[in-house]
XYZ file of C-alpha atoms in Angstrom:
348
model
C -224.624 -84.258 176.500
C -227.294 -86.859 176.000
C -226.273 -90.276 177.953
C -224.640 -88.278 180.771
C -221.095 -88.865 179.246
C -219.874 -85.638 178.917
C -219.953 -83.814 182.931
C -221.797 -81.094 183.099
C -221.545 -77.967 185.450
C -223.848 -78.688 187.541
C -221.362 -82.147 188.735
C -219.430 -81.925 191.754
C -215.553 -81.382 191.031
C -214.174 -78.436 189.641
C -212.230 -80.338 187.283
C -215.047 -82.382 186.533
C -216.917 -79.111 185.370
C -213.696 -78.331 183.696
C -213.281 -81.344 181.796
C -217.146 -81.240 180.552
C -216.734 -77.268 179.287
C -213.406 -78.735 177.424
C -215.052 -81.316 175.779
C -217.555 -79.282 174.762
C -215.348 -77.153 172.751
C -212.736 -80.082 171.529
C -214.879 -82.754 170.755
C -213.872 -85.639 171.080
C -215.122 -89.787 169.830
C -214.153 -91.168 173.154
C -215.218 -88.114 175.319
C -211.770 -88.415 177.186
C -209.528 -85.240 177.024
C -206.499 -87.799 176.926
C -207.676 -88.169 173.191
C -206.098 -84.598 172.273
C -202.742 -85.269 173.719
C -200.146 -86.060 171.192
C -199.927 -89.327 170.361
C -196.001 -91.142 171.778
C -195.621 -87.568 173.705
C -193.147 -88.458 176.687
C -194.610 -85.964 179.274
C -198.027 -84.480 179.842
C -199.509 -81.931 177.726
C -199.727 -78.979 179.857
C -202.007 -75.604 179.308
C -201.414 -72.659 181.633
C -203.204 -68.997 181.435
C -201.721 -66.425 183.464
C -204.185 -63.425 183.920
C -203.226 -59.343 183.847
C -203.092 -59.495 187.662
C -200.667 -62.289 187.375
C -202.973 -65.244 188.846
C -202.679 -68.558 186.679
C -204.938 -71.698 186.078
C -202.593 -74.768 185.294
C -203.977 -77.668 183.869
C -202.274 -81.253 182.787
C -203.284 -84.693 180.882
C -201.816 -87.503 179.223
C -203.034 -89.953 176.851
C -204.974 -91.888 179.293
C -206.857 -89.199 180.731
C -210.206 -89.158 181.110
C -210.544 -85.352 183.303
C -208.035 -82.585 183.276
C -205.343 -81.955 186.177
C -206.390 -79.016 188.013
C -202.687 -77.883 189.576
C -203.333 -77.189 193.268
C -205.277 -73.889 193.899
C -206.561 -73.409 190.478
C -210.355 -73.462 191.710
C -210.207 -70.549 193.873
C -208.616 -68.099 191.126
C -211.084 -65.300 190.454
C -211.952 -65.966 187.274
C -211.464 -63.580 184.258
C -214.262 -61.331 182.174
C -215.562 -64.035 179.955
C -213.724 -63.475 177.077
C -215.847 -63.440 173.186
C -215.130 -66.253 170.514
C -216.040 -65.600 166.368
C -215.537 -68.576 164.742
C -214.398 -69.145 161.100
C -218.235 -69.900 159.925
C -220.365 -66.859 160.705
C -223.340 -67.389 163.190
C -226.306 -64.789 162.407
C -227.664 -67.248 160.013
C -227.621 -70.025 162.558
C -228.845 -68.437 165.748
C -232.578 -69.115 165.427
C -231.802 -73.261 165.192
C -229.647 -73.154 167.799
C -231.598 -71.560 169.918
C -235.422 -72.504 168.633
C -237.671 -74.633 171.673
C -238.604 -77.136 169.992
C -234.930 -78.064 168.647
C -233.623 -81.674 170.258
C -230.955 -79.787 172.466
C -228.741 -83.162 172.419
C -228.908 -82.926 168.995
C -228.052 -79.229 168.673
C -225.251 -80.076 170.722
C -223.826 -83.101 168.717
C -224.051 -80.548 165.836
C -222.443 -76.842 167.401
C -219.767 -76.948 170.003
C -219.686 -74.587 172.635
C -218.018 -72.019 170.345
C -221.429 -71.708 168.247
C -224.072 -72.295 171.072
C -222.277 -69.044 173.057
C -222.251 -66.955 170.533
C -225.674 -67.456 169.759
C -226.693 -66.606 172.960
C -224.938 -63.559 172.986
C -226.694 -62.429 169.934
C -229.921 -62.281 170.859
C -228.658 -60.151 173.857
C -231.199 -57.233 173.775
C -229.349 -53.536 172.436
C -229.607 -50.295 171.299
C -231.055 -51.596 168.029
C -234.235 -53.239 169.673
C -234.927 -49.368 171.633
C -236.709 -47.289 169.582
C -234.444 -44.607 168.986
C -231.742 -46.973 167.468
C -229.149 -44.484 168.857
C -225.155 -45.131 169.989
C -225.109 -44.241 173.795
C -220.915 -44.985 174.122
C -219.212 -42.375 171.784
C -215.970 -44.552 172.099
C -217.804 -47.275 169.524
C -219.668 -44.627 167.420
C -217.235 -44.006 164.372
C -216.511 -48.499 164.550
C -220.266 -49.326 164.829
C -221.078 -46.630 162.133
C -218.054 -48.145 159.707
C -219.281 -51.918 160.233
C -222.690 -50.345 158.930
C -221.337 -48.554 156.262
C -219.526 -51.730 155.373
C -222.486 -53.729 154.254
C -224.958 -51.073 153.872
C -227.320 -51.535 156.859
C -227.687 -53.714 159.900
C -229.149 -57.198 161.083
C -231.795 -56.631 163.474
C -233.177 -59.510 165.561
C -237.127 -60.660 164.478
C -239.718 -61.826 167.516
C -238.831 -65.821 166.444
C -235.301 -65.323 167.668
C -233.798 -65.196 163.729
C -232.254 -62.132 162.029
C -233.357 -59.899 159.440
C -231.130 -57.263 157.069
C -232.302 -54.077 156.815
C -230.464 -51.768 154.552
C -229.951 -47.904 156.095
C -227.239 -46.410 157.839
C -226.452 -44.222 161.032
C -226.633 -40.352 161.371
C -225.776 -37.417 163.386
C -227.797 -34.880 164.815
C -226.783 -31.472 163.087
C -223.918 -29.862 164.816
C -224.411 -26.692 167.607
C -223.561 -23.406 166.405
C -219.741 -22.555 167.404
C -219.024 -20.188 170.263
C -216.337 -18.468 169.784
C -215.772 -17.839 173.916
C -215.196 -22.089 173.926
C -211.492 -23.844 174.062
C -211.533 -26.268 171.241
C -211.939 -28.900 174.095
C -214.847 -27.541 175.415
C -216.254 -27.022 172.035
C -215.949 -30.513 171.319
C -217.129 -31.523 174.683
C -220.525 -29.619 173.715
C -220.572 -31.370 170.396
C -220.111 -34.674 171.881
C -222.688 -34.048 174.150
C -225.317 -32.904 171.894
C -224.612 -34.949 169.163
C -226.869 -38.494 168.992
C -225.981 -40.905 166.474
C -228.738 -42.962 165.383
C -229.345 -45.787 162.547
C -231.876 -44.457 159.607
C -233.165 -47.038 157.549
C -232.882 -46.305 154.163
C -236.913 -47.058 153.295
C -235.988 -50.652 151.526
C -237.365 -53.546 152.646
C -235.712 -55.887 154.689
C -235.276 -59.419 153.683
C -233.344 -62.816 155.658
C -230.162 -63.342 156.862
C -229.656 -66.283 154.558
C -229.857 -63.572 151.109
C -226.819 -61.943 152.352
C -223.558 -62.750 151.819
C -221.522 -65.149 154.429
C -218.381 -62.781 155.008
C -221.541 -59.283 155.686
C -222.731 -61.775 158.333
C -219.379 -62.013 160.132
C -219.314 -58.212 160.248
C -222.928 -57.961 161.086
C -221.732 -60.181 164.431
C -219.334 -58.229 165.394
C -221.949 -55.183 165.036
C -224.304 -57.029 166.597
C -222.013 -57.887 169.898
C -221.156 -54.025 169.715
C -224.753 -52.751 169.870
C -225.312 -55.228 172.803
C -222.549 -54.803 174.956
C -221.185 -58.263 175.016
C -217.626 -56.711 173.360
C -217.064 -53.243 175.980
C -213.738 -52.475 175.219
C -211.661 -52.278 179.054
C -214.742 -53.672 180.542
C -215.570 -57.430 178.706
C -212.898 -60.122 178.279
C -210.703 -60.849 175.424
C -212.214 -61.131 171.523
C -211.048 -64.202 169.655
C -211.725 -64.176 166.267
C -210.619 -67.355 164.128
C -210.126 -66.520 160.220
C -212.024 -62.993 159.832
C -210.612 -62.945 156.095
C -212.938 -66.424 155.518
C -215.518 -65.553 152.883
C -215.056 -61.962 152.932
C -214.242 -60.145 150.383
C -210.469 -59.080 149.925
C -211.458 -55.194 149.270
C -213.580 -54.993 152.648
C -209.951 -56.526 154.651
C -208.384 -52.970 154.978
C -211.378 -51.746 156.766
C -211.644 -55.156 159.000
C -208.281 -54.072 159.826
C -208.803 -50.542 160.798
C -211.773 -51.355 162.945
C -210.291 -53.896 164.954
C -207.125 -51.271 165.881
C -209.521 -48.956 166.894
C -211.214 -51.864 168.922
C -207.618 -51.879 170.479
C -206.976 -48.371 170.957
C -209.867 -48.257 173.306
C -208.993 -50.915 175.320
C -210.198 -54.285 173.695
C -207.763 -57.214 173.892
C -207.776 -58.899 170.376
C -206.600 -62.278 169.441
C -206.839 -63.187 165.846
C -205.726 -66.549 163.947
C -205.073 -66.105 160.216
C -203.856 -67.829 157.486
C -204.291 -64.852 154.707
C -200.968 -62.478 153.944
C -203.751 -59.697 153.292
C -204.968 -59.673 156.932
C -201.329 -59.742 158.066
C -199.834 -57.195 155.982
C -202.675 -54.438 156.479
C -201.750 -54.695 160.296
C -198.409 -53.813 159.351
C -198.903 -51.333 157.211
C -202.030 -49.806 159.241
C -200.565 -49.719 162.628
C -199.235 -46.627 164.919
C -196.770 -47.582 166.963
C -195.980 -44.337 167.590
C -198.548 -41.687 167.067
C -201.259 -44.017 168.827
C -199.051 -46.362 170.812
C -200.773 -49.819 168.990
C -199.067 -52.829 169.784
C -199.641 -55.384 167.714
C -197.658 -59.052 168.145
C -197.206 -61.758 165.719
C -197.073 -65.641 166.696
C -195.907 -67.707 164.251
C -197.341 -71.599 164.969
C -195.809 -74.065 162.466
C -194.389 -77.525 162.145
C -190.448 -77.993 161.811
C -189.177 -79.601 158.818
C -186.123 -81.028 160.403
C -187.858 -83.541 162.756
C -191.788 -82.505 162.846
C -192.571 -80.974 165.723
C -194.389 -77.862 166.630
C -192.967 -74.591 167.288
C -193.842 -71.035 168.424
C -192.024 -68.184 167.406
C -193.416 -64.719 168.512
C -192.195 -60.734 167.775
C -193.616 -57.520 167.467
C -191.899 -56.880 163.989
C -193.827 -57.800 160.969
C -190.270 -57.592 159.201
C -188.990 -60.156 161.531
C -191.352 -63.040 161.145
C -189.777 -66.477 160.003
C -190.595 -67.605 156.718
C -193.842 -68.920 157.040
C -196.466 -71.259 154.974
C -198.796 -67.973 154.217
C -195.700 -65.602 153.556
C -193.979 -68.777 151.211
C -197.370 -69.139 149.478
C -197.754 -65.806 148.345
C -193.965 -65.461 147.471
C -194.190 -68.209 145.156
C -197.712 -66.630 143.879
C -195.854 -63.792 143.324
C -192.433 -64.957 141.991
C -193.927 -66.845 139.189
C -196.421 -63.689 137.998
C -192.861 -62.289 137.569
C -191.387 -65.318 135.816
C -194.223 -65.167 133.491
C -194.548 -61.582 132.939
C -190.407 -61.343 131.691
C -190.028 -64.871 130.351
C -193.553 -65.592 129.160
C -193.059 -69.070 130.251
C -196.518 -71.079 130.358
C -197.183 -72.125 133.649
């Protein structure tokens, strides 16, 4: 940051470095990280991440903390594939002024936390959209890239000034080879996956800005984009976080959202998703295969006790077995007084 408050990675002291990427994602007025402890807390707020091969990072601060705690040992973890962060406001729109030359970066950086300014970096990753062919080289992502397309009608390809343009089309497949009847069915659809290209054909229309498309088709057009480029490989990049996918997208395209992201899963892409829309939630539940396709899907349920006003955490795999929560009370009361209305034609 400007002024040489915030430390930067370049600083000796892992937790130094530490403290500077943390900042850069919770902002804070003071930049201490003892400003996001909670305020009269007794003990230390404490934040541990245990990886898949069981190795953990354990950091600690209080109120009057200016750097994080590194527990003893933490530097010298491997680290983890660097996992991919959506958040709520979409990005495509916003990539050219984060990145642009000429752009204060202080000033970008007062503006977009880290959240944005990775992202947009990952965006303008080169992909199979900028080769001329267009083509899907992994089959695993063909049928989720092709439905993200099909979604908005076409894709957002990146322009030479480093901003993003829509242009409608869609992808297609090669015709199919002729069937041989001396093939298993697994060879025969080893030879058609082999043969077969899938490639985006744009529909002739011209293309026009980001900005004249609608905020919730440039939140799927990221997660095409990061697709086409390789920075989401499901079982080879880290985890996806995606805060509020249901924010300004339209209710009718959730189901699909839905059905995407378990196939995501189903080839080997850890998902984390916060939410505060019933619609999200209850399409996982009703969309999911436990056993057919072996998804595994579990719910944590963050919320603030009425009894004395703390935080709690309740987690299960069982949509059926969630606690009563603000979303699920919501829409109950949504829908218990459609009912009221509907039999006792009482004005609301």
């Amino acid at each position: 940051m400007a002024g040489g408050k915030y430390p930067v990675r370049s600083d000796k002291g892992f937790a130094a470095s530490a403290s500077g990427k943390f900042l850069r994602v919770f902002s804070t007025e003071d930049d201490r990280v003892g400003t996001l402890s909670s305020k009269g807390a007794q003990s230390p707020t404490r934040i541990r991440v245990v990886y898949s091969d069981d190795a953990a990072v354990e950091v600690t601060f209080g109120a009057r903390s200016q750097y994080l705690e590194i527990a003893s040992g933490a530097a010298q973890t491997q680290p983890a594939d660097t996992p991919v962060y959506i958040p709520t406001k979409e990005v495509l729109s916003l990539v050219r002024g984060i990145g642009h030359p000429k752009h204060d970066r202080a000033t970008v950086e007062m503006i977009f936390d880290d959240g944005y300014v990775n992202l947009a970096k990952l965006l303008v990753q080169p992909g199979s959209d900028e080769e001329a062919t267009g083509s899907i080289k992994d089959p695993r992502l063909s049928n989720v890239i092709r439905k993200l397309v099909d979604l908005v009608g076409g894709r957002y390809r990146l322009r030479d000034d480093g901003g993003f343009n829509f242009e409608p089309g869609r992808y297609e497949e090669k015709a199919k080879p002729k069937t041989d009847p001396s093939r298993s069915e697994s060879q025969t659809a080893r030879a058609y996956q082999d043969s077969t290209q899938t490639r985006f054909v744009s529909s002739g229309s011209q293309s026009f800005p980001t900005g004249m498309t609608a905020e919730g088709y440039r939140k799927i057009g990221v997660l095409h984009r990061l697709l086409s480029n390789g920075s989401i490989n499901p079982g080879e990049t880290g985890v996806l976080l995606w805060d509020e996918p249901e924010a300004n997208l339209n209710p009718k395209l959730m189901k699909e959202v839905v059905q995407i992201l378990l196939e995501l899963s189903r080839n080997g892409q850890q998902i984390v998703v916060a939410t505060h829309d019933y619609v999200l939630l209850k399409w996982l539940d009703l969309l999911m295969d436990k056993k057919g396709k072996e998804d595994h899907v579990r719910y944590h349920v963050l919320q603030r006790r009425e009894e004395d006003g703390r935080m709690s955490v309740y987690s299960t795999d069982d949509y059926g077995q969630l606690v009563a929560t603000g979303i699920s009370k919501t829409f109950g009361e949504l829908y218990e007084a459609e009912i009221e209305r509907s039999l006792k034609g009482i004005a609301l």
